[in-house]
């Protein structure tokens, strides 16, 4: 199915109210792209109980039944903007009499590609689940992108993908190591692109300048509370993390109180109920979100090699024994979904050196450089190269393209670090 341009999109909407299903990153992205073109949006739909009645980008968030059961397709046009729950939401719309590509559309038809810009490949930590844990970070993976190149990258994204409203400024590196991060944020904002940052909060960065430059949201990655933190956030210092957490939240409250800050809590076997409760209490006190997520082996290089018959490297082996959701379990579930498409194929991962990865979830460049220079190559050509890529075929052959999604979609099972205030099921 071809992607739509703004004119054909407006013809399809035909004066109906636009509602966006999914109040998370994807939803905010489409909203920002529409607002950039002065196209009004009525609000967001989301089934997360804790979001109902709140607002996003100043617009109301309502529960699905309030729209699909009370309004007709002649009044409302829905854009489904969800990374993981697209199919489920499509079925709900159809059951309520809304027709695809007539009364609702999936955001991927407007914006076939998501973007990640890894502004620096370097990281200050050696977290055990990450390839940075190994002593030799891959060649070409640890420099910084210049501000000039960053500006050119943003300009090309806006020109080639007009419905893109946001993107992430990280993948493998630690973005706060980049001294020009505030300049980058400012430039992207001026072009109508909001940027998200994920940080380990262990760098003595100029957080005031970063927050003043207004990232779209800030994710703070942790894997425990107190001494447990340093087991899996290797070389991270818990007191530094905690001090920066309070500093960042105070700055957020003073400078941009509406900015979303979330703690992304990677759960391992050693994660305890008491730690989760401590995180809940702290996040409530700081008025930030808490997202507990089952930790997995985040570079698929080791996972694919393992499925192709090689032994896991010692660090990955030790880490896999710490996973709360065991590797074999994740792999078995991924294999059962093997027939389903890859969630990350649509993501264009631009590395600091301007190379584009075939897949953002693979770290090493071997077999994984789609093109050497993003700026010299059209989006169509990049996608063509990626479609024919051998790495994708090997990965899909083993069902590994579904592995990360298995972990990311999973909710914390009852009795397993159970709690009441955790962020509820959301459509994002
Ligand atoms: C490799 S990190 C790099 C960005 C930054 N340095 C950070 O620590 O947030 C990219 C993303 O992966 C997530 N991540 C890291 N290890 C993970 C794991 N074992 N399981 C799930 N997500 C993980 C982090 O929370 C972060 O959002």
Coordinates of C-alpha atoms and ligand atoms in Angstrom, one line a residue:
X1 CA 0.0 0.0 0.0
X2 CA 1.5 3.4 -1.0
X3 CA 2.1 6.0 1.6
X4 CA -0.1 9.2 1.4
X5 CA 1.0 12.8 1.0
X6 CA -0.7 15.6 2.9
X7 CA -3.2 16.5 0.1
X8 CA -4.5 12.9 -0.3
X9 CA -4.6 12.6 3.5
X10 CA -6.8 15.7 3.8
X11 CA -9.1 14.5 1.0
X12 CA -9.5 11.2 2.9
X13 CA -10.3 12.9 6.2
X14 CA -12.9 15.1 4.5
X15 CA -13.7 17.6 7.3
X16 CA -14.1 14.9 10.0
X17 CA -12.6 15.3 13.5
X18 CA -9.1 13.7 13.6
X19 CA -8.5 11.4 16.7
X20 CA -5.2 9.7 17.2
X21 CA -5.3 6.2 18.8
X22 CA -2.1 5.9 20.9
X23 CA -1.0 8.7 23.2
X24 CA 2.6 7.6 23.3
X25 CA 5.6 8.5 21.2
X26 CA 4.0 7.5 17.9
X27 CA 0.8 9.4 18.6
X28 CA 2.6 12.5 19.7
X29 CA 4.8 12.3 16.6
X30 CA 1.8 12.3 14.2
X31 CA 0.1 15.0 16.2
X32 CA 3.2 17.2 15.9
X33 CA 3.6 16.6 12.2
X34 CA -0.1 17.6 11.7
X35 CA 0.3 20.7 13.9
X36 CA 3.4 21.6 11.9
X37 CA 1.0 21.9 8.9
X38 CA -1.7 23.6 10.9
X39 CA -4.1 20.6 10.6
X40 CA -6.3 20.4 13.8
X41 CA -6.4 17.3 15.9
X42 CA -9.3 16.7 18.3
X43 CA -7.5 14.5 20.8
X44 CA -6.0 11.1 21.6
X45 CA -7.6 7.7 22.3
X46 CA -5.8 5.3 24.6
X47 CA -6.9 2.3 26.6
X48 CA -4.3 2.8 29.4
X49 CA -6.5 3.4 32.5
X50 CA -4.0 5.7 34.0
X51 CA -4.0 8.0 31.0
X52 CA -7.8 8.5 30.7
X53 CA -8.8 12.0 31.6
X54 CA -5.2 13.3 31.2
X55 CA -3.9 15.4 28.3
X56 CA -1.0 15.0 25.8
X57 CA 0.3 18.0 23.9
X58 CA -2.6 20.0 25.5
X59 CA -5.2 17.7 23.9
X60 CA -7.6 15.3 25.8
X61 CA -6.9 11.6 26.1
X62 CA -10.1 9.5 26.1
X63 CA -10.8 5.8 26.4
X64 CA -11.6 4.0 23.1
X65 CA -15.3 3.3 23.8
X66 CA -15.9 7.0 24.2
X67 CA -15.1 7.4 20.5
X68 CA -15.7 4.2 18.6
X69 CA -19.0 3.3 20.4
X70 CA -20.5 6.8 20.6
X71 CA -19.4 8.5 17.4
X72 CA -19.9 7.4 13.8
X73 CA -17.4 7.2 11.0
X74 CA -19.1 10.1 9.4
X75 CA -18.0 12.3 12.3
X76 CA -14.6 10.9 13.2
X77 CA -11.4 9.9 11.4
X78 CA -8.9 7.8 13.4
X79 CA -5.1 7.5 12.9
X80 CA -3.7 4.4 14.6
X81 CA -0.3 5.3 16.0
X82 CA 0.9 2.4 18.0
X83 CA 4.3 0.6 17.6
X84 CA 3.2 -2.8 19.0
X85 CA -0.6 -3.0 19.0
X86 CA -1.5 -1.9 15.5
X87 CA -3.3 -5.1 14.5
X88 CA -5.3 -5.3 17.8
X89 CA -6.5 -1.7 17.4
X90 CA -7.4 -2.2 13.8
X91 CA -9.6 -5.1 14.8
X92 CA -11.4 -3.0 17.4
X93 CA -12.0 -0.2 14.9
X94 CA -13.4 -2.7 12.3
X95 CA -15.7 -4.3 14.9
X96 CA -17.2 -0.9 15.5
X97 CA -17.9 -0.4 11.8
X98 CA -14.9 1.8 10.9
X99 CA -13.3 0.9 7.6
X100 CA -9.6 0.8 7.0
X101 CA -8.2 3.5 4.6
X102 CA -11.6 5.1 4.6
X103 CA -12.5 5.9 8.3
X104 CA -9.2 5.0 9.9
X105 CA -5.6 4.7 8.7
X106 CA -2.5 3.3 10.3
X107 CA 0.2 5.9 10.9
X108 CA 2.7 3.8 9.1
X109 CA 0.8 4.6 5.8
X110 CA 1.5 8.3 6.5
X111 CA 4.9 7.8 7.9
X112 CA 6.4 4.5 6.7
X113 CA 9.7 5.1 8.6
X114 CA 10.8 5.9 12.1
X115 CA 14.2 7.4 12.7
X116 CA 16.9 7.0 15.3
X117 CA 20.0 9.1 15.2
X118 CA 22.8 7.8 17.4
X119 CA 24.6 11.1 17.8
X120 CA 27.4 9.4 19.6
X121 CA 28.4 5.7 19.5
X122 CA 30.4 6.0 22.7
X123 CA 29.1 5.0 26.2
X124 CA 30.6 5.6 29.6
X125 CA 29.2 2.3 31.0
X126 CA 29.6 -1.4 30.3
X127 CA 26.1 -2.7 31.1
X128 CA 26.2 -6.5 30.9
X129 CA 23.3 -6.9 28.5
X130 CA 24.9 -4.4 26.0
X131 CA 27.8 -4.9 23.5
X132 CA 29.6 -2.1 25.3
X133 CA 30.2 -4.6 28.0
X134 CA 32.9 -6.2 25.8
X135 CA 36.4 -4.8 25.9
X136 CA 36.6 -3.9 22.2
X137 CA 33.7 -1.7 21.1
X138 CA 33.2 -2.3 17.4
X139 CA 35.2 -0.3 15.0
X140 CA 33.3 2.7 13.6
X141 CA 30.9 2.6 16.5
X142 CA 32.3 5.1 18.9
X143 CA 32.7 8.6 17.6
X144 CA 30.4 11.7 17.6
X145 CA 28.3 13.2 14.9
X146 CA 29.1 16.8 14.1
X147 CA 26.5 19.5 14.5
X148 CA 26.7 20.4 10.8
X149 CA 26.0 16.8 9.8
X150 CA 23.2 16.5 12.3
X151 CA 21.5 19.6 10.8
X152 CA 21.8 18.0 7.3
X153 CA 20.4 14.8 8.6
X154 CA 17.3 16.6 10.1
X155 CA 16.8 18.6 6.9
X156 CA 16.8 15.4 4.8
X157 CA 14.4 13.6 7.2
X158 CA 11.9 16.5 7.0
X159 CA 12.2 16.6 3.2
X160 CA 11.8 12.8 2.7
X161 CA 9.4 12.0 5.5
X162 CA 7.0 14.9 6.0
X163 CA 4.8 13.1 8.5
X164 CA 7.7 12.5 11.0
X165 CA 7.1 14.6 14.1
X166 CA 9.6 13.0 16.5
X167 CA 12.6 10.7 16.7
X168 CA 15.1 9.3 19.2
X169 CA 18.6 10.7 19.6
X170 CA 20.1 7.5 20.9
X171 CA 20.6 3.8 20.1
X172 CA 23.8 2.4 21.3
X173 CA 25.6 5.5 22.7
X174 CA 25.1 7.8 25.7
X175 CA 23.6 11.0 24.2
X176 CA 24.6 13.2 27.2
X177 CA 28.3 12.6 26.3
X178 CA 27.7 14.8 23.2
X179 CA 28.7 18.4 24.2
X180 CA 26.4 19.9 21.4
X181 CA 23.3 18.0 22.4
X182 CA 21.5 21.2 23.4
X183 CA 22.3 22.8 20.0
X184 CA 21.0 19.6 18.3
X185 CA 17.8 19.7 20.2
X186 CA 17.3 23.4 19.4
X187 CA 17.9 22.9 15.7
X188 CA 15.5 19.9 15.5
X189 CA 12.8 21.7 17.4
X190 CA 13.1 24.7 15.1
X191 CA 12.4 22.3 12.2
X192 CA 9.3 20.8 13.9
X193 CA 11.0 17.6 15.0
X194 CA 10.9 16.7 18.8
X195 CA 13.7 14.5 20.0
X196 CA 13.7 11.9 22.8
X197 CA 16.7 11.1 24.9
X198 CA 17.5 8.0 26.9
X199 CA 20.3 8.3 29.4
X200 CA 22.2 6.3 32.0
X201 CA 22.5 9.6 34.1
X202 CA 26.1 8.8 35.0
X203 CA 27.8 11.6 33.0
X204 CA 28.4 15.0 34.7
X205 CA 26.5 16.7 31.8
X206 CA 25.0 20.2 31.7
X207 CA 21.5 19.0 32.4
X208 CA 20.2 22.5 32.7
X209 CA 21.3 23.3 29.2
X210 CA 19.8 20.0 27.9
X211 CA 16.5 20.6 29.6
X212 CA 16.3 24.2 28.5
X213 CA 16.8 23.0 24.9
X214 CA 13.6 21.0 25.4
X215 CA 13.9 17.3 24.5
X216 CA 10.4 15.8 23.8
X217 CA 10.9 13.4 26.7
X218 CA 13.7 11.9 28.8
X219 CA 14.1 8.3 29.6
X220 CA 16.3 7.4 32.6
X221 CA 17.6 3.8 32.4
X222 CA 18.1 1.8 35.5
X223 CA 18.3 -1.8 36.6
X224 CA 17.7 -1.6 40.3
X225 CA 17.8 0.5 43.4
X226 CA 20.9 0.9 45.6
X227 CA 23.5 -1.8 45.4
X228 CA 21.6 -3.9 42.8
X229 CA 21.9 -1.1 40.3
X230 CA 25.6 -1.7 39.8
X231 CA 25.3 -5.4 39.1
X232 CA 23.8 -4.9 35.7
X233 CA 24.6 -1.2 35.1
X234 CA 28.3 -2.1 35.2
X235 CA 30.6 0.8 36.1
X236 CA 27.6 2.9 36.8
X237 CA 27.6 4.6 40.2
X238 CA 24.3 4.5 42.1
X239 CA 24.9 7.7 44.2
X240 CA 25.7 9.6 40.9
X241 CA 22.6 8.2 39.2
X242 CA 20.4 9.2 42.2
X243 CA 21.8 12.7 42.5
X244 CA 21.3 13.3 38.8
X245 CA 17.8 11.9 39.0
X246 CA 16.8 14.5 41.6
X247 CA 18.7 17.3 39.7
X248 CA 17.0 16.5 36.4
X249 CA 13.5 16.3 38.0
X250 CA 14.0 19.7 39.8
X251 CA 15.2 21.2 36.5
X252 CA 12.3 19.7 34.6
X253 CA 9.8 21.1 37.2
X254 CA 11.4 24.6 37.0
X255 CA 12.0 24.9 33.3
X256 CA 9.6 22.6 31.4
X257 CA 7.1 21.1 33.9
X258 CA 5.1 19.5 31.1
X259 CA 8.0 17.4 29.9
X260 CA 7.6 13.7 30.3
X261 CA 10.4 12.0 32.3
X262 CA 10.3 8.2 32.7
X263 CA 12.3 5.7 34.6
X264 CA 12.9 2.6 32.5
X265 CA 13.5 -0.1 35.1
X266 CA 15.1 -3.2 33.5
X267 CA 14.0 -6.2 35.5
X268 CA 16.4 -9.1 36.2
X269 CA 16.2 -12.1 38.5
X270 CA 17.8 -10.0 41.3
X271 CA 15.1 -7.3 41.0
X272 CA 13.0 -7.4 44.1
X273 CA 9.5 -6.3 45.0
X274 CA 11.0 -3.9 47.6
X275 CA 13.0 -2.2 44.9
X276 CA 10.0 -1.9 42.7
X277 CA 8.0 -0.3 45.5
X278 CA 10.9 2.0 46.2
X279 CA 10.9 3.1 42.6
X280 CA 7.1 3.5 42.7
X281 CA 7.3 5.7 45.7
X282 CA 10.2 7.8 44.3
X283 CA 8.5 8.2 40.9
X284 CA 5.3 9.3 42.5
X285 CA 7.2 11.8 44.7
X286 CA 9.0 13.2 41.7
X287 CA 5.9 13.1 39.5
X288 CA 7.6 11.0 36.8
X289 CA 6.5 7.8 35.1
X290 CA 7.8 4.3 35.9
X291 CA 8.1 1.7 33.2
X292 CA 9.3 -1.7 34.4
X293 CA 10.5 -3.8 31.5
X294 CA 11.9 -7.4 31.3
X295 CA 15.6 -7.0 30.5
X296 CA 16.8 -8.9 27.5
X297 CA 20.1 -9.3 25.6
X298 CA 19.9 -6.1 23.7
X299 CA 22.3 -6.8 20.9
X300 CA 20.8 -9.3 18.5
X301 CA 24.3 -10.2 17.2
X302 CA 24.9 -12.7 20.1
X303 CA 21.3 -13.9 20.0
X304 CA 21.4 -14.7 16.3
X305 CA 24.8 -16.4 16.5
X306 CA 23.5 -18.5 19.4
X307 CA 20.5 -19.6 17.3
X308 CA 22.8 -20.4 14.5
X309 CA 24.6 -22.9 16.7
X310 CA 27.4 -20.8 18.3
X311 CA 28.0 -20.6 22.0
X312 CA 27.1 -17.3 23.7
X313 CA 30.2 -15.2 24.6
X314 CA 30.9 -15.5 28.4
X315 CA 29.4 -12.1 29.3
X316 CA 26.2 -12.8 27.4
X317 CA 26.0 -16.3 28.9
X318 CA 26.3 -14.9 32.5
X319 CA 23.7 -12.1 31.6
X320 CA 21.3 -14.6 30.1
X321 CA 21.3 -16.5 33.4
X322 CA 20.3 -13.3 35.2
X323 CA 17.3 -12.6 32.9
X324 CA 13.9 -12.7 34.7
X325 CA 12.3 -13.8 31.5
X326 CA 14.8 -16.5 30.4
X327 CA 16.4 -16.3 27.0
X328 CA 15.1 -19.7 25.9
X329 CA 11.6 -18.6 26.8
X330 CA 12.0 -15.3 24.8
X331 CA 13.4 -17.2 21.9
X332 CA 10.6 -19.8 21.9
X333 CA 7.9 -17.2 22.0
X334 CA 9.6 -15.2 19.2
X335 CA 9.7 -18.4 17.1
X336 CA 6.0 -18.8 17.5
X337 CA 5.5 -15.3 16.0
X338 CA 8.1 -16.0 13.2
X339 CA 5.4 -15.5 10.5
X340 CA 4.7 -11.9 11.7
X341 CA 6.5 -8.9 10.3
X342 CA 9.5 -7.3 11.8
X343 CA 8.6 -4.3 14.1
X344 CA 12.0 -2.6 13.5
X345 CA 12.3 -2.9 9.7
X346 CA 10.7 0.5 9.4
X347 CA 13.3 2.1 11.7
X348 CA 16.1 4.0 10.0
X349 CA 19.1 4.0 12.3
X350 CA 21.6 6.6 11.4
X351 CA 24.9 6.1 13.1
X352 CA 27.2 9.0 14.3
X353 CA 29.4 8.4 11.2
X354 CA 26.3 8.8 8.9
X355 CA 26.3 5.1 8.0
X356 CA 22.8 3.6 8.1
X357 CA 22.4 0.2 9.8
X358 CA 20.4 -2.6 8.1
X359 CA 19.0 -3.2 11.6
X360 CA 19.1 -1.0 14.7
X361 CA 19.0 -4.0 17.0
X362 CA 22.3 -5.3 15.7
X363 CA 25.4 -3.5 17.0
X364 CA 28.3 -4.8 14.9
X365 CA 28.8 -3.4 11.5
X366 CA 29.6 -6.8 9.8
X367 CA 26.7 -7.4 7.4
X368 CA 24.9 -4.4 9.0
X369 CA 25.9 -1.3 7.0
X370 CA 23.1 -0.6 4.5
X371 CA 24.8 2.5 3.2
X372 CA 27.9 4.4 4.2
X373 CA 26.4 7.9 4.0
X374 CA 22.8 8.7 4.8
X375 CA 23.2 12.1 3.2
X376 CA 24.2 10.8 -0.2
X377 CA 21.6 8.2 -0.5
X378 CA 17.8 8.6 -1.0
X379 CA 15.4 7.0 1.4
X380 CA 14.1 4.8 -1.5
X381 CA 17.6 3.5 -2.2
X382 CA 18.2 2.8 1.5
X383 CA 15.0 0.8 1.9
X384 CA 15.8 -1.1 -1.3
X385 CA 19.2 -2.1 0.1
X386 CA 17.7 -3.1 3.4
X387 CA 15.0 -5.2 1.7
X388 CA 17.6 -7.4 0.1
X389 CA 19.8 -7.7 3.2
X390 CA 21.2 -11.0 4.1
X391 CA 21.2 -10.2 7.9
X392 CA 17.4 -9.7 7.8
X393 CA 16.9 -13.0 6.0
X394 CA 19.0 -14.9 8.6
X395 CA 17.3 -13.1 11.5
X396 CA 13.8 -13.7 10.2
X397 CA 14.6 -17.3 9.4
X398 CA 15.2 -17.9 13.1
X399 CA 12.2 -15.7 14.3
X400 CA 14.7 -13.4 16.1
X401 CA 13.0 -10.3 14.5
X402 CA 10.3 -10.8 17.1
X403 CA 12.6 -11.4 20.1
X404 CA 12.8 -7.8 21.5
X405 CA 9.1 -7.3 21.0
X406 CA 8.3 -10.4 23.1
X407 CA 10.1 -8.8 26.1
X408 CA 8.8 -5.3 25.4
X409 CA 5.2 -6.3 25.1
X410 CA 5.1 -8.5 28.2
X411 CA 3.4 -7.2 31.3
X412 CA 4.7 -8.0 34.7
X413 CA 2.9 -11.3 35.7
X414 CA 0.8 -11.4 38.8
X415 CA 2.9 -12.4 41.8
X416 CA 6.1 -11.5 39.9
X417 CA 7.0 -8.1 41.3
X418 CA 3.4 -7.2 41.3
X419 CA 2.2 -3.7 42.2
X420 CA -0.8 -1.4 41.9
X421 CA 0.7 1.8 40.6
X422 CA 2.7 0.5 37.7
X423 CA 2.0 2.1 34.4
X424 CA -1.0 0.3 33.0
X425 CA -1.4 -1.4 29.6
X426 CA -1.1 1.3 27.0
X427 CA -1.6 1.3 23.2
X428 CA 1.8 2.6 22.4
Ligands
LIG1 C1 21.7 0.8 24.9 S1 20.8 2.1 25.6 C2 21.7 3.5 25.1 C3 21.1 4.8 25.6 C4 21.6 5.3 26.9 N1 23.0 5.1 27.1 C5 20.8 4.6 28.1 O1 21.5 4.0 28.9 O2 19.6 4.9 28.2 C6 19.3 2.2 24.5 C7 18.0 1.8 25.2 O3 18.1 0.4 25.6 C8 17.5 0.2 26.8 N2 18.1 -1.0 27.4 C9 19.3 -1.1 27.8 N3 19.6 -2.4 28.2 C10 18.4 -3.0 28.2 C11 18.0 -4.4 28.5 N4 18.8 -5.2 28.9 N5 16.7 -4.7 28.3 C12 15.8 -3.8 27.8 N6 16.1 -2.5 27.4 C13 17.4 -2.1 27.6 C14 17.8 1.5 27.6 O4 16.9 1.7 28.7 C15 17.8 2.5 26.5 O5 16.5 3.1 26.5

